[in-house]
Short mmCIF file of C-alpha atoms in Angstrom, two decimals:
data_model
loop_
_atom_site.label_atom_id
_atom_site.label_comp_id
_atom_site.label_asym_id
_atom_site.label_seq_id
_atom_site.Cartn_x
_atom_site.Cartn_y
_atom_site.Cartn_z
CA UNK A 1 101.55 94.93 133.54
CA UNK A 2 104.21 92.63 134.92
CA UNK A 3 103.34 89.09 135.92
CA UNK A 4 105.19 86.07 137.28
CA UNK A 5 106.38 83.48 134.79
CA UNK A 6 103.46 82.27 132.68
CA UNK A 7 104.41 78.57 132.93
CA UNK A 8 104.60 78.81 136.73
CA UNK A 9 101.24 80.55 136.92
CA UNK A 10 99.53 77.89 134.76
CA UNK A 11 101.27 74.84 136.23
CA UNK A 12 97.99 73.80 137.87
CA UNK A 13 96.69 72.72 134.43
CA UNK A 14 99.27 69.97 134.08
CA UNK A 15 101.09 69.09 130.86
CA UNK A 16 98.79 66.73 128.96
CA UNK A 17 95.18 66.92 130.03
CA UNK A 18 92.02 66.88 127.84
CA UNK A 19 92.41 70.61 127.18
CA UNK A 20 95.95 70.28 125.85
CA UNK A 21 95.07 67.19 123.82
CA UNK A 22 92.10 68.96 122.24
CA UNK A 23 94.15 72.01 121.28
CA UNK A 24 97.00 69.81 120.00
CA UNK A 25 94.77 67.66 117.77
CA UNK A 26 92.59 70.47 116.40
CA UNK A 27 95.51 72.73 115.53
CA UNK A 28 97.29 69.84 113.83
CA UNK A 29 94.16 69.02 111.83
CA UNK A 30 93.95 72.65 110.69
CA UNK A 31 97.38 72.25 109.06
CA UNK A 32 96.41 69.41 106.67
CA UNK A 33 95.03 71.68 103.88
CA UNK A 34 98.34 73.54 103.79
CA UNK A 35 100.08 70.35 102.66
CA UNK A 36 98.04 69.76 99.54
CA UNK A 37 97.43 73.44 98.71
CA UNK A 38 101.08 74.44 99.04
CA UNK A 39 102.30 71.81 96.56
CA UNK A 40 99.24 71.30 94.37
CA UNK A 41 101.00 73.10 91.50
CA UNK A 42 103.09 69.92 91.04
CA UNK A 43 100.03 68.42 89.34
CA UNK A 44 97.99 71.49 88.44
CA UNK A 45 100.87 72.99 86.47
CA UNK A 46 102.67 69.92 85.11
CA UNK A 47 103.42 69.90 81.39
CA UNK A 48 102.10 66.81 79.57
CA UNK A 49 103.89 65.41 76.53
CA UNK A 50 102.78 67.46 73.54
CA UNK A 51 103.37 68.20 69.89
CA UNK A 52 101.88 70.40 67.19
CA UNK A 53 98.29 69.70 66.30
CA UNK A 54 97.56 68.55 62.75
CA UNK A 55 93.87 69.39 62.27
CA UNK A 56 91.65 66.46 61.33
CA UNK A 57 90.04 68.70 58.68
CA UNK A 58 93.36 68.87 56.83
CA UNK A 59 92.94 66.19 54.17
CA UNK A 60 96.35 64.51 54.02
CA UNK A 61 97.34 60.85 53.98
CA UNK A 62 98.21 58.98 57.16
CA UNK A 63 101.81 58.66 55.98
CA UNK A 64 102.19 62.41 55.68
CA UNK A 65 100.29 63.02 58.91
CA UNK A 66 102.84 60.85 60.75
CA UNK A 67 105.75 62.58 59.00
CA UNK A 68 104.50 66.13 59.58
CA UNK A 69 106.22 66.50 62.97
CA UNK A 70 110.05 66.68 62.78
CA UNK A 71 112.26 64.72 65.14
CA UNK A 72 114.51 66.50 67.65
CA UNK A 73 117.54 65.04 69.40
CA UNK A 74 117.60 65.33 73.19
CA UNK A 75 120.56 65.48 75.59
CA UNK A 76 120.83 61.67 75.68
CA UNK A 77 121.01 61.37 71.87
CA UNK A 78 117.47 60.03 71.66
CA UNK A 79 115.04 61.26 69.03
CA UNK A 80 111.54 62.44 69.84
CA UNK A 81 108.83 64.42 68.09
CA UNK A 82 109.36 68.17 68.19
CA UNK A 83 107.20 69.94 70.75
CA UNK A 84 107.13 73.36 69.13
CA UNK A 85 107.41 72.99 65.37
CA UNK A 86 106.01 71.09 62.40
CA UNK A 87 106.76 70.95 58.71
CA UNK A 88 105.02 73.59 56.64
CA UNK A 89 101.56 72.21 56.09
CA UNK A 90 100.97 73.87 52.74
CA UNK A 91 103.97 72.00 51.32
CA UNK A 92 102.97 68.76 53.07
CA UNK A 93 99.43 69.11 51.70
CA UNK A 94 100.78 69.60 48.18
CA UNK A 95 102.96 66.46 48.39
CA UNK A 96 100.04 64.47 49.80
CA UNK A 97 97.66 65.60 47.05
CA UNK A 98 100.23 64.59 44.43
CA UNK A 99 100.43 61.07 45.87
CA UNK A 100 104.11 61.31 46.85
CA UNK A 101 105.34 59.27 49.83
CA UNK A 102 107.52 60.68 52.65
CA UNK A 103 111.11 59.41 52.68
CA UNK A 104 110.43 57.39 49.53
CA UNK A 105 109.68 60.19 47.08
CA UNK A 106 110.49 63.16 49.30
CA UNK A 107 113.32 63.84 51.76
CA UNK A 108 111.15 65.11 54.63
CA UNK A 109 114.07 66.70 56.47
CA UNK A 110 114.42 69.28 53.70
CA UNK A 111 110.86 70.59 54.14
CA UNK A 112 110.85 73.97 55.91
CA UNK A 113 109.37 74.11 59.40
CA UNK A 114 106.80 76.40 61.05
CA UNK A 115 105.38 76.91 64.52
CA UNK A 116 102.27 75.21 65.89
CA UNK A 117 99.86 77.37 63.96
CA UNK A 118 96.82 75.27 64.95
CA UNK A 119 97.75 74.70 68.57
CA UNK A 120 98.97 71.56 70.27
CA UNK A 121 97.77 68.08 71.05
CA UNK A 122 98.58 66.75 74.52
CA UNK A 123 99.14 63.23 75.75
CA UNK A 124 96.18 62.12 77.88
CA UNK A 125 97.95 59.16 79.49
CA UNK A 126 98.86 61.01 82.68
CA UNK A 127 96.41 63.92 82.82
CA UNK A 128 93.05 64.75 81.33
CA UNK A 129 93.99 68.40 81.66
CA UNK A 130 96.34 70.75 83.53
CA UNK A 131 96.55 74.53 83.43
CA UNK A 132 99.35 74.05 80.88
CA UNK A 133 97.17 72.10 78.44
CA UNK A 134 94.15 74.30 79.20
CA UNK A 135 95.88 77.55 78.22
CA UNK A 136 98.77 76.24 76.07
CA UNK A 137 101.58 77.31 78.42
CA UNK A 138 104.22 75.72 76.20
CA UNK A 139 106.91 76.68 73.71
CA UNK A 140 107.03 80.49 73.48
CA UNK A 141 104.73 80.69 76.53
CA UNK A 142 106.48 78.05 78.63
CA UNK A 143 107.77 80.79 80.95
CA UNK A 144 104.26 81.12 82.34
CA UNK A 145 104.22 77.70 84.02
CA UNK A 146 107.08 78.37 86.50
CA UNK A 147 105.83 81.94 86.90
CA UNK A 148 102.54 80.49 88.18
CA UNK A 149 104.41 78.81 91.06
CA UNK A 150 106.45 81.94 91.69
CA UNK A 151 103.31 84.08 91.92
CA UNK A 152 101.84 81.66 94.46
CA UNK A 153 104.98 81.95 96.60
CA UNK A 154 104.93 85.72 96.11
CA UNK A 155 101.51 85.58 97.75
CA UNK A 156 103.03 83.46 100.49
CA UNK A 157 105.73 86.09 100.96
CA UNK A 158 103.14 88.85 101.16
CA UNK A 159 101.08 86.84 103.64
CA UNK A 160 104.15 86.23 105.77
CA UNK A 161 104.85 89.96 105.86
CA UNK A 162 101.32 91.02 106.75
CA UNK A 163 99.92 88.19 108.87
CA UNK A 164 102.67 88.18 111.48
CA UNK A 165 101.97 91.78 112.44
CA UNK A 166 98.20 91.26 112.19
CA UNK A 167 98.45 88.23 114.48
CA UNK A 168 100.52 90.07 117.05
CA UNK A 169 98.04 92.95 116.95
CA UNK A 170 94.65 91.26 116.57
CA UNK A 171 95.25 87.81 118.00
CA UNK A 172 96.39 84.36 116.86
CA UNK A 173 92.92 82.84 116.65
CA UNK A 174 91.38 85.63 114.57
CA UNK A 175 94.15 85.54 111.97
CA UNK A 176 94.14 81.73 111.92
CA UNK A 177 90.48 81.48 110.95
CA UNK A 178 90.41 84.50 108.64
CA UNK A 179 93.33 83.13 106.63
CA UNK A 180 91.86 79.61 106.60
CA UNK A 181 88.72 81.17 105.10
CA UNK A 182 90.78 83.08 102.52
CA UNK A 183 92.56 79.91 101.44
CA UNK A 184 89.35 77.89 101.13
CA UNK A 185 87.12 80.52 99.51
CA UNK A 186 89.62 81.72 96.93
CA UNK A 187 90.64 78.18 96.00
CA UNK A 188 86.95 77.51 95.39
CA UNK A 189 86.74 80.54 93.10
CA UNK A 190 89.93 79.44 91.36
CA UNK A 191 88.14 76.35 90.03
CA UNK A 192 86.15 78.62 87.70
CA UNK A 193 89.14 80.59 86.38
CA UNK A 194 88.43 81.61 82.77
CA UNK A 195 92.05 82.48 82.00
CA UNK A 196 95.61 81.96 83.16
CA UNK A 197 95.82 85.56 84.38
CA UNK A 198 92.77 85.19 86.63
CA UNK A 199 94.08 81.83 87.88
CA UNK A 200 97.38 83.45 88.89
CA UNK A 201 95.68 86.38 90.61
CA UNK A 202 93.57 84.00 92.71
CA UNK A 203 96.59 81.75 93.32
CA UNK A 204 98.46 84.75 94.73
CA UNK A 205 95.64 85.38 97.23
CA UNK A 206 95.49 81.67 98.12
CA UNK A 207 99.23 81.83 98.86
CA UNK A 208 98.66 84.75 101.24
CA UNK A 209 96.20 82.65 103.25
CA UNK A 210 98.15 79.40 103.01
CA UNK A 211 101.24 80.39 104.97
CA UNK A 212 99.42 82.78 107.30
CA UNK A 213 97.17 80.14 108.85
CA UNK A 214 100.11 77.74 109.18
CA UNK A 215 102.24 80.25 111.10
CA UNK A 216 99.32 81.46 113.23
CA UNK A 217 98.33 77.89 114.14
CA UNK A 218 101.92 77.02 114.95
CA UNK A 219 102.42 80.03 117.22
CA UNK A 220 99.03 79.48 118.89
CA UNK A 221 100.01 75.92 119.82
CA UNK A 222 103.48 76.94 120.97
CA UNK A 223 101.97 79.52 123.32
CA UNK A 224 99.17 77.38 124.75
CA UNK A 225 101.08 74.13 125.23
CA UNK A 226 103.70 73.71 127.93
CA UNK A 227 107.42 73.35 127.24
CA UNK A 228 107.36 69.54 127.54
CA UNK A 229 104.83 69.31 124.67
CA UNK A 230 106.10 72.07 122.37
CA UNK A 231 108.85 70.00 120.74
CA UNK A 232 106.50 67.22 119.73
CA UNK A 233 103.85 69.74 118.64
CA UNK A 234 106.28 71.60 116.37
CA UNK A 235 107.65 68.40 114.78
CA UNK A 236 105.44 65.33 114.93
CA UNK A 237 102.48 67.68 115.35
CA UNK A 238 102.09 70.43 112.76
CA UNK A 239 104.90 69.32 110.44
CA UNK A 240 103.68 65.72 110.32
CA UNK A 241 100.13 66.82 109.57
CA UNK A 242 101.46 69.08 106.80
CA UNK A 243 103.11 65.97 105.36
CA UNK A 244 99.84 64.04 105.68
CA UNK A 245 98.21 66.70 103.52
CA UNK A 246 101.17 66.43 101.14
CA UNK A 247 100.67 62.65 100.94
CA UNK A 248 96.98 63.08 100.18
CA UNK A 249 97.86 65.25 97.16
CA UNK A 250 99.26 62.52 94.84
CA UNK A 251 96.50 60.14 95.94
CA UNK A 252 93.82 62.65 94.97
CA UNK A 253 95.66 63.59 91.77
CA UNK A 254 95.92 59.93 90.73
CA UNK A 255 92.15 59.51 90.74
CA UNK A 256 91.29 63.04 89.56
CA UNK A 257 93.29 63.75 86.42
CA UNK A 258 91.45 66.99 85.57
CA UNK A 259 92.89 70.06 87.28
CA UNK A 260 89.52 71.64 88.08
CA UNK A 261 88.21 68.46 89.70
CA UNK A 262 91.44 68.12 91.68
CA UNK A 263 91.09 71.68 92.98
CA UNK A 264 87.50 70.96 93.96
CA UNK A 265 88.56 67.90 95.95
CA UNK A 266 91.31 69.88 97.69
CA UNK A 267 88.90 72.69 98.57
CA UNK A 268 86.06 70.73 100.19
CA UNK A 269 87.93 69.79 103.42
CA UNK A 270 88.39 73.49 104.25
CA UNK A 271 84.67 73.93 104.90
CA UNK A 272 84.75 71.26 107.61
CA UNK A 273 87.02 73.46 109.74
CA UNK A 274 84.36 76.08 110.49
CA UNK A 275 83.20 74.37 113.75
CA UNK A 276 86.77 74.53 115.11
CA UNK A 277 86.15 78.21 115.95
CA UNK A 278 84.17 77.13 119.01
CA UNK A 279 86.84 74.67 120.23
CA UNK A 280 90.17 76.41 119.62
CA UNK A 281 90.82 79.19 122.20
CA UNK A 282 92.81 82.38 121.83
CA UNK A 283 96.34 82.35 123.21
CA UNK A 284 96.25 83.33 126.91
CA UNK A 285 99.87 84.45 126.56
CA UNK A 286 98.92 86.90 123.83
CA UNK A 287 95.90 88.15 125.77
CA UNK A 288 98.14 88.69 128.78
CA UNK A 289 100.69 90.61 126.70
CA UNK A 290 97.84 92.91 125.61
CA UNK A 291 96.70 93.52 129.18
CA UNK A 292 93.48 91.48 128.72
CA UNK A 293 93.96 89.56 131.95
CA UNK A 294 90.31 88.66 132.59
CA UNK A 295 89.93 87.05 129.17
CA UNK A 296 93.14 85.06 129.64
CA UNK A 297 92.00 83.84 133.05
CA UNK A 298 88.56 82.88 131.69
CA UNK A 299 90.20 80.61 129.09
CA UNK A 300 92.43 79.01 131.72
CA UNK A 301 89.51 78.43 134.11
CA UNK A 302 87.63 76.69 131.32
CA UNK A 303 90.75 74.62 130.59
CA UNK A 304 91.02 73.71 134.28
CA UNK A 305 87.42 72.53 134.23
CA UNK A 306 88.14 70.34 131.18
CA UNK A 307 91.19 68.88 132.93
CA UNK A 308 89.27 68.27 136.15
CA UNK A 309 91.51 70.49 138.29
CA UNK A 310 90.78 73.54 140.43
CA UNK A 311 92.13 76.89 139.28
CA UNK A 312 93.45 79.42 141.82
CA UNK A 313 91.14 82.28 142.74
CA UNK A 314 93.63 84.68 141.14
CA UNK A 315 95.80 83.14 138.41
CA UNK A 316 97.90 86.17 137.44
CA UNK A 317 99.02 88.57 140.12
CA UNK A 318 100.32 91.95 139.04
CA UNK A 319 103.65 92.43 140.79
CA UNK A 320 104.78 95.86 139.59
CA UNK A 321 102.05 98.26 138.50
CA UNK A 322 103.26 100.95 136.14
CA UNK A 323 101.82 104.17 134.81
CA UNK A 324 101.44 102.51 131.38
CA UNK A 325 99.45 99.58 132.72
CA UNK A 326 96.47 98.68 130.60
CA UNK A 327 97.72 100.51 127.52
CA UNK A 328 97.94 98.49 124.33
CA UNK A 329 101.54 98.10 123.30
CA UNK A 330 102.17 97.28 119.64
CA UNK A 331 105.26 95.98 117.92
CA UNK A 332 106.38 96.03 114.30
CA UNK A 333 109.16 94.84 112.00
CA UNK A 334 111.30 97.70 113.31
CA UNK A 335 111.52 95.95 116.68
CA UNK A 336 113.27 93.00 114.98
CA UNK A 337 116.24 95.17 114.01
CA UNK A 338 116.20 97.84 116.73
CA UNK A 339 118.74 96.21 119.05
CA UNK A 340 122.06 94.73 117.95
CA UNK A 341 121.40 91.31 119.45
CA UNK A 342 117.95 90.83 117.89
CA UNK A 343 119.10 92.39 114.60
CA UNK A 344 121.98 89.91 114.18
CA UNK A 345 119.73 87.02 115.15
CA UNK A 346 117.03 88.10 112.68
CA UNK A 347 119.45 88.51 109.75
CA UNK A 348 121.09 85.15 110.37
CA UNK A 349 117.78 83.33 110.72
CA UNK A 350 116.45 84.92 107.53
CA UNK A 351 119.49 83.65 105.62
CA UNK A 352 119.06 80.14 107.01
CA UNK A 353 115.33 80.10 106.24
CA UNK A 354 115.97 81.22 102.65
CA UNK A 355 118.65 78.57 102.09
CA UNK A 356 116.53 75.72 103.45
CA UNK A 357 113.48 76.85 101.52
CA UNK A 358 115.33 76.93 98.19
CA UNK A 359 116.41 73.32 98.60
CA UNK A 360 113.12 72.04 99.99
CA UNK A 361 110.85 73.61 97.39
CA UNK A 362 113.12 72.91 94.43
CA UNK A 363 113.16 69.21 95.33
CA UNK A 364 109.42 69.10 96.04
CA UNK A 365 108.42 70.85 92.82
CA UNK A 366 110.86 68.81 90.74
CA UNK A 367 109.20 65.42 91.36
CA UNK A 368 107.57 65.54 87.91
CA UNK A 369 111.03 65.67 86.29
CA UNK A 370 112.43 62.65 88.13
CA UNK A 371 112.61 59.26 86.47
CA UNK A 372 109.54 57.07 86.97
CA UNK A 373 105.88 57.63 87.83
CA UNK A 374 105.09 61.20 88.93
CA UNK A 375 102.45 60.07 91.42
CA UNK A 376 104.81 57.61 93.12
CA UNK A 377 107.68 60.09 93.11
CA UNK A 378 105.49 62.75 94.74
CA UNK A 379 104.28 60.20 97.29
CA UNK A 380 107.87 59.18 98.08
CA UNK A 381 108.79 62.85 98.46
CA UNK A 382 105.98 63.24 101.00
CA UNK A 383 106.54 59.96 102.86
CA UNK A 384 110.26 60.65 103.36
CA UNK A 385 109.29 63.69 105.42
CA UNK A 386 107.75 61.54 108.16
CA UNK A 387 110.99 59.86 109.38
CA UNK A 388 112.74 63.22 108.93
CA UNK A 389 110.28 64.87 111.30
CA UNK A 390 110.55 62.04 113.81
CA UNK A 391 114.33 62.38 113.71
CA UNK A 392 114.00 66.15 114.15
CA UNK A 393 111.83 65.61 117.23
CA UNK A 394 114.39 63.22 118.75
CA UNK A 395 117.20 65.66 118.00
CA UNK A 396 115.29 68.53 119.62
CA UNK A 397 114.87 66.41 122.75
CA UNK A 398 118.48 65.26 122.97
CA UNK A 399 120.66 67.82 121.18
CA UNK A 400 121.13 71.61 121.34
CA UNK A 401 119.21 73.55 118.69
CA UNK A 402 122.33 74.77 116.89
CA UNK A 403 123.82 71.29 116.59
CA UNK A 404 120.52 69.83 115.40
CA UNK A 405 120.11 72.49 112.73
CA UNK A 406 123.70 72.49 111.47
CA UNK A 407 123.86 68.67 111.20
CA UNK A 408 120.62 68.35 109.21
CA UNK A 409 121.60 71.22 106.90
CA UNK A 410 124.96 69.56 106.29
CA UNK A 411 123.31 66.21 105.53
CA UNK A 412 120.95 67.74 102.97
CA UNK A 413 123.62 69.83 101.27
CA UNK A 414 126.40 67.23 101.09
CA UNK A 415 124.15 64.44 99.84
CA UNK A 416 122.78 66.59 97.01
CA UNK A 417 126.32 67.39 95.87
CA UNK A 418 126.80 63.68 95.13
CA UNK A 419 123.96 63.73 92.57
CA UNK A 420 126.38 65.27 90.05
CA UNK A 421 128.64 62.20 90.35
CA UNK A 422 125.95 59.63 89.56
CA UNK A 423 125.82 58.43 85.90
CA UNK A 424 122.62 59.34 84.06
CA UNK A 425 121.59 55.72 83.50
CA UNK A 426 121.52 55.04 87.26
CA UNK A 427 118.18 56.78 87.71
CA UNK A 428 117.13 54.71 90.74
CA UNK A 429 120.29 55.69 92.62
CA UNK A 430 119.73 59.34 91.70
CA UNK A 431 116.16 59.15 93.01
CA UNK A 432 117.34 57.59 96.29
CA UNK A 433 120.01 60.28 96.78
CA UNK A 434 117.54 63.06 96.01
CA UNK A 435 115.12 61.64 98.58
CA UNK A 436 117.93 61.45 101.15
CA UNK A 437 118.68 65.12 100.48
CA UNK A 438 114.98 65.90 100.89
CA UNK A 439 115.14 63.98 104.20
CA UNK A 440 117.91 66.25 105.53
CA UNK A 441 116.31 69.49 104.37
CA UNK A 442 112.90 68.49 105.77
CA UNK A 443 114.47 67.77 109.14
CA UNK A 444 116.20 71.17 109.04
CA UNK A 445 112.94 72.91 108.13
CA UNK A 446 111.18 71.12 110.99
CA UNK A 447 113.81 72.23 113.49
CA UNK A 448 113.78 75.83 112.24
CA UNK A 449 110.24 76.59 113.41
CA UNK A 450 110.65 75.82 117.13
CA UNK A 451 114.24 77.06 117.18
CA UNK A 452 113.09 80.43 115.81
CA UNK A 453 109.98 80.69 117.99
CA UNK A 454 111.97 80.06 121.16
CA UNK A 455 114.42 82.88 120.45
CA UNK A 456 111.84 85.69 120.49
CA UNK A 457 109.58 87.06 123.24
CA UNK A 458 105.81 86.54 123.04
CA UNK A 459 105.05 90.06 121.78
CA UNK A 460 107.41 89.60 118.81
CA UNK A 461 107.09 85.87 118.19
CA UNK A 462 104.51 85.90 115.41
CA UNK A 463 106.08 88.91 113.70
CA UNK A 464 109.49 87.23 113.84
CA UNK A 465 108.19 83.93 112.48
CA UNK A 466 106.31 85.77 109.75
CA UNK A 467 109.46 87.71 108.81
CA UNK A 468 111.64 84.59 108.68
CA UNK A 469 108.94 82.80 106.72
CA UNK A 470 108.85 85.78 104.37
CA UNK A 471 112.59 85.44 103.81
CA UNK A 472 112.16 81.75 103.07
CA UNK A 473 109.69 82.59 100.29
CA UNK A 474 112.61 83.84 98.23
CA UNK A 475 113.39 80.14 97.92
CA UNK A 476 109.82 79.32 96.97
CA UNK A 477 109.71 82.08 94.35
CA UNK A 478 113.00 81.05 92.71
CA UNK A 479 112.60 77.26 93.12
CA UNK A 480 110.55 76.73 89.91
CA UNK A 481 113.42 78.22 87.90
CA UNK A 482 116.04 76.04 89.61
CA UNK A 483 114.42 73.08 87.83
CA UNK A 484 115.67 74.45 84.50
CA UNK A 485 119.27 74.21 85.73
#
């Protein structure tokens, strides 16, 4: 079916009535759990200070117990206890039983070393437990900690690939609530993980739901709200509420130092979103693209009643009937590369999404390695996103999309280059520059969503956003390993 312009046909609703405000607020609220779920690994998977465990049952003197862990020199020529080795305990036990004193009677540095045969002891000053201390993801197994993050973002990539097509085929609202349920239910199950392998498997599934409900909610709002509201919805709306969830993460982690209790606290809010099913409508644009005109009109008549305006007797008038009218038309990833114009646009956008994602996630996940308190650093990293999103909104209102995106990308990239020039002892300056780089990349990420959504037609919009989001997950998957550089 062919219809007049959707915005012209629905102009009777106005721009900002009770219906639009309700949809705006509820969709934004649905984004909050994505903020703390998407970056929870910062605290769940952080590595506390640790060293080899000397069992209490091993009867050695306090002097030898303190001398049992060798000292290693770090990059700044400081000495600290070794994290992965200890002196051979049979030799230490022999010296202790003979009454010899370390460094007085014995040159401790000559004693051979061994691995942490009895496990590790972890500093409890910052955390009661993390998945690292729970399953000893250190030393020879330290590769598992960044892999945990990568598996989560692999789930995000998979969700981006699947959910876009599912949303274009089965509707924005259905996919939104199904994926919200997946995120909440599987995070709840994750609390009871008996092993690292099970934790990662569940984390992968949580990642599939996490990005899918974000993209579906974003597209749903972009299609329901009018053009004058879309810019603020895509910036100060969904992105700001993502940052609110991000800000809640370090606050919850500060008071809940055990990883299972933290997951429980982050899961509970998801159950409060069940009633939103009866208040958030399906996208009339999507219904119209599927030929479900009566359902689309029913939603708009209800919206008109909420706004206190009268709807026309016939909202959508078919102008050019065709022999294929009423048939369900489906679209797939192939449609994103079928024509030269859309193919070039898709490839370029995927490259931009991947580049921005690498920078954004590497900086976000690296807050535990920055100088100072991890909780404050994570909070700063979240708070700096708010002015970035406000700036992005202003730029979208006043500047062309290409200029807005290129300027924020340049700001983030150039500022981060200067980090290499800052002396190591100027940690506060380094932190400020890193946060300025995060500011630029956050603004670029905020601009990318509406800029991408506006370039594609309704029938391809969710698939296109899902594909670009999938490309950006390359950054999320590799970001944990960038920290080691």
